[in-house]
Amino acid sequence: MSTVENLSERLEFLQGTLEVLILRSLQLGPNHAYGIAQFLKLQSNQEFVVDNGSLYPALQRLLQRGWVKAEWKTSPNVRRAKYYRLTSAGKKQLVVATSKWQRFAEAMGRILVSEG
Amino acid sequence: MNREFWSKIRSMFAGRTRAEEELREELETHLQLEIEDSVSRGLPPDEARRRFGNATSIQEAAVEAWRFPVIEALLQDLRHGLRLLHRSPGFTAVAVLSLAIGIGANTAIFSVTDALLLRPLPVKNPRELVLFRHVEPTGTVYNFSYRWFKRLQDQPGVFTDVAASWMIDRYNIRTNGAAGAGDQERVSVALASGNYFRMLGVLAAMGRLLSDDDDRSPGGHPVAVISHRFWEGRFGLAPDVIGRTIILYDTAYTILGVTPRGFEGEWGRPADLWVPYMMASKVMPELPGGPAQFPAVILARLQGGVAIRQAQAASHAVFQQLIREEAGPQRFPAASRLELESGTNGYSERRQTFTFPLAVIMSVVGLVLLVACANLATLSLARAAARQRELAVRLAIGATQGRLLRQLLAEAALLAALGAGVGLAIAIWMARVLVILLAQGTINASRIYVEIHPDARVLGFTAVISLITFFALGMAPAFRSNVSLAPSLGGRGASPGGRFALGKALVAGQVALCAVLLFGAGLFLRTLQNLRGQDLGFATDNALLVWTAPVQTGRTGPALWNLLESVRNRLAGLPGIKAVSLSNGGVLEGGEDRGGRSEQMLFEGYEAKAGMTLRYFAVGPDFFTATGLQLVAGRDFSSTDSDTSPPVAIINRTMARFFYGNDNPIGKRFGGRNGKEMEIVGVARDAKAGSARDSRGVWYVPYRQNARALRLPAWCFIVRTVANSDGFTPRIREEIRKIDDSLPVLRINTMSEQLADVLVPDRLLAAVSAIFGSVAMLVACAGIYGSVSYSTTRRTAEMGVRVALGATQSGILRMVVVESLAVVSTGLAFGLPIAVMLARIVASRLFGVSPVDVPTMVVASALILAVGAFAALLPALRASRVDAMTALRCE
């Protein structure tokens, strides 16, 4: 019945929530760290205000796993910024994680809303 | 997550600094964007900064993601450990040095022992090889006749193959067929059966090796195989060496091939070339009879999986039959057995002599390492205790006990690693020195050639003892690091009794080990002194021993006698020479070992009597005048005693007393095993023969009356000068060269030099135990110093109280010194009985001292006590100068 298979995966799952969110935010296109944080803040209606001390390490982990790729671009106002974008592996991972989270959210919803 | 792992590894090598700079730039940009955003919304920039967070800690967090936490922690511990060691250079120096000496010495001795005793032959499956030996009541012998070998080869039984070899030194070998004087450099020639190389599984490095076809008809195969070392030394690695010739006694041997580097035969010393057994009569013209009579050492290969004991049992019947058929009553009494022995390490004549000293030396050196470890454990304990506070503080601010433990272990690991590193360097140097010492063998027997290469076993050994020291070092303080917070932070630290006890026990242990070492050193030194100073029976001054190898000239029989006689006469005629004689051994060694057992001798008119081993020397006229060995009755040999005159003999006093009691032996007859009867014409004082130690029955015969002696490889001319014998050497060489320039003069030395040679094992023992005893003493001294230092520092408050209550400076000094001496004495009390026990084990090596020698005990104890008092003096002085006020305030 559980949406995750074993203990270590459970831990990674919890740690990976931010990573999933980052992946989602990059689905629409490459973005830099500030842009990602802004996206998450706006989309979650100010619920998720990401702390930079968590954001940057998460970005590094995503780089290590090869789910995102980074490159320097000159941003619109002529300042160099590091842009992250999804790799094909990252896209696949996003699909998998999204479905897992949906199942999780549904289950949570059912329990919390149910009678008794 | 493999991908992560490899990314991290890759990042370790890729540019870290560049990545960090990029990150900084990225954060900078991000911050700017935040600020712009804030400003555009009418908020102050500081607000944005605050929201952004601390750039440094963000950077840290990001960088963390790339680290391996475990490795980082380890590196940190190591760095911390290095810093600590750097801060106490005294301790570090002592620790590293004593470890280095301990580890280095052990490694050096082990590598020599390994090369000498343990290393298997570089052949195929050396563990399958066995040596043959026959055990008789008089001893164990490895020599057989070639005929025995042939019979064993014909009936292999459990052996897949049986081969034979024999090694002999030859001179006058010429290479390249050059005309001219024979080259007097010594060459070791090995006779080998046709299947020798095949059985050993040795392949040629160049050309081909001997085969069965090279060993069929006597004298018909003038071929040879040379060793790699010989090829290098004599031919300079010339590529055209195959087909060149080597000339010995006018026979030219064609070189067939070269053995691989590292293969030097199975004898303890390297063979330069191998020649088929069928050429034996040409190689050793001094031996009568055909190859069937020639000596051989027999080596065989067992079938795979068969143990030696099995093979022995299976071959029992065959062996018994062989003994019955081949042995006559003279050679092998019925009580002899034919046995097998492991041939993995080959056969070495000298190995037996050195096995015991090397074992003793290994133990000595092992003890020194123990002392070093105990010492360091003491010092580590002291340091750890002194850092009680620091550790407690760190525990309080959040370090785990595991982390602290890891740090202490890291320190110990660093010390062990440093010690091992320096130790290896010491080991290499020491091994070289030992090899040189061992190579100074005695003239008759082989020199020990040891080649040390750093091999896996030695390095493995070093690693193992380094690990052991590491644990010994690390465990002590780590064990004690279970610190409880409150008492450490607040006051004096944990129970003083407990800690003191361990420290004191370690010091006592070191002292005990030192006692053992020093006692042993004392015994060996006195043994050496006694050996040197003993009355050898003959006059050692004004005499030279001139060693020659007459058989190398190719002469045999009467021609050989004439050569010896002409040399003797010529030398005797020189000015300043009092007398010249000769002997088939020197005066200190050689001589036919197989003089037999007393019950084999028949004494006219007297009962056969068992209980004494005999030895005989074949000597020339004026022997007793030349050696200074006194005759207590009868006369010396003269030139009238020749092969045509009645057989005579001179016996020594031990023999006379044993067989004849108080009767006068002059004129009586006795017979040896070959049935020949001799008349006793003189009785000589006892001299030491064989080694400086033994005294047994010895008889002397004129060399002309002893055909067997002619076969011996070396003869010694004893030249007694009227006055000092310096300066005669060149003249002697010249005169001998004039008589026959193919007669090699092996060596000319004085009798005391000869004695020094014979005593090499004893000198080695004494030197090593003395050196290491002193080293152990020094290490223990440092240990006592450290331990007393630590304990007085901890007791500073107590000292303050004492002073305040009226104790004097000298009073405190005395107290500390006496306390430390008490610990030292405890160590002595334990150490001396152990020392005596161990001394009993080595009692056979001692001479003139008993294992319970009291003077040595007293001297060793006094030395240790003195050193202990000295080591405690400085800290005691410091303690006595403590100012009461400072002391009481400092805690």
Coordinates of C-alpha atoms in Angstrom, one line a residue, chain B residues 30 340 499 593 727 768:
Chain B
H30 CA 21.3 36.1 -7.3
L340 CA 64.0 -37.4 4.1
R499 CA 45.8 5.7 35.9
D593 CA 85.5 -34.6 11.6
G727 CA 105.9 -8.4 6.8
V768 CA 73.8 -7.3 18.6

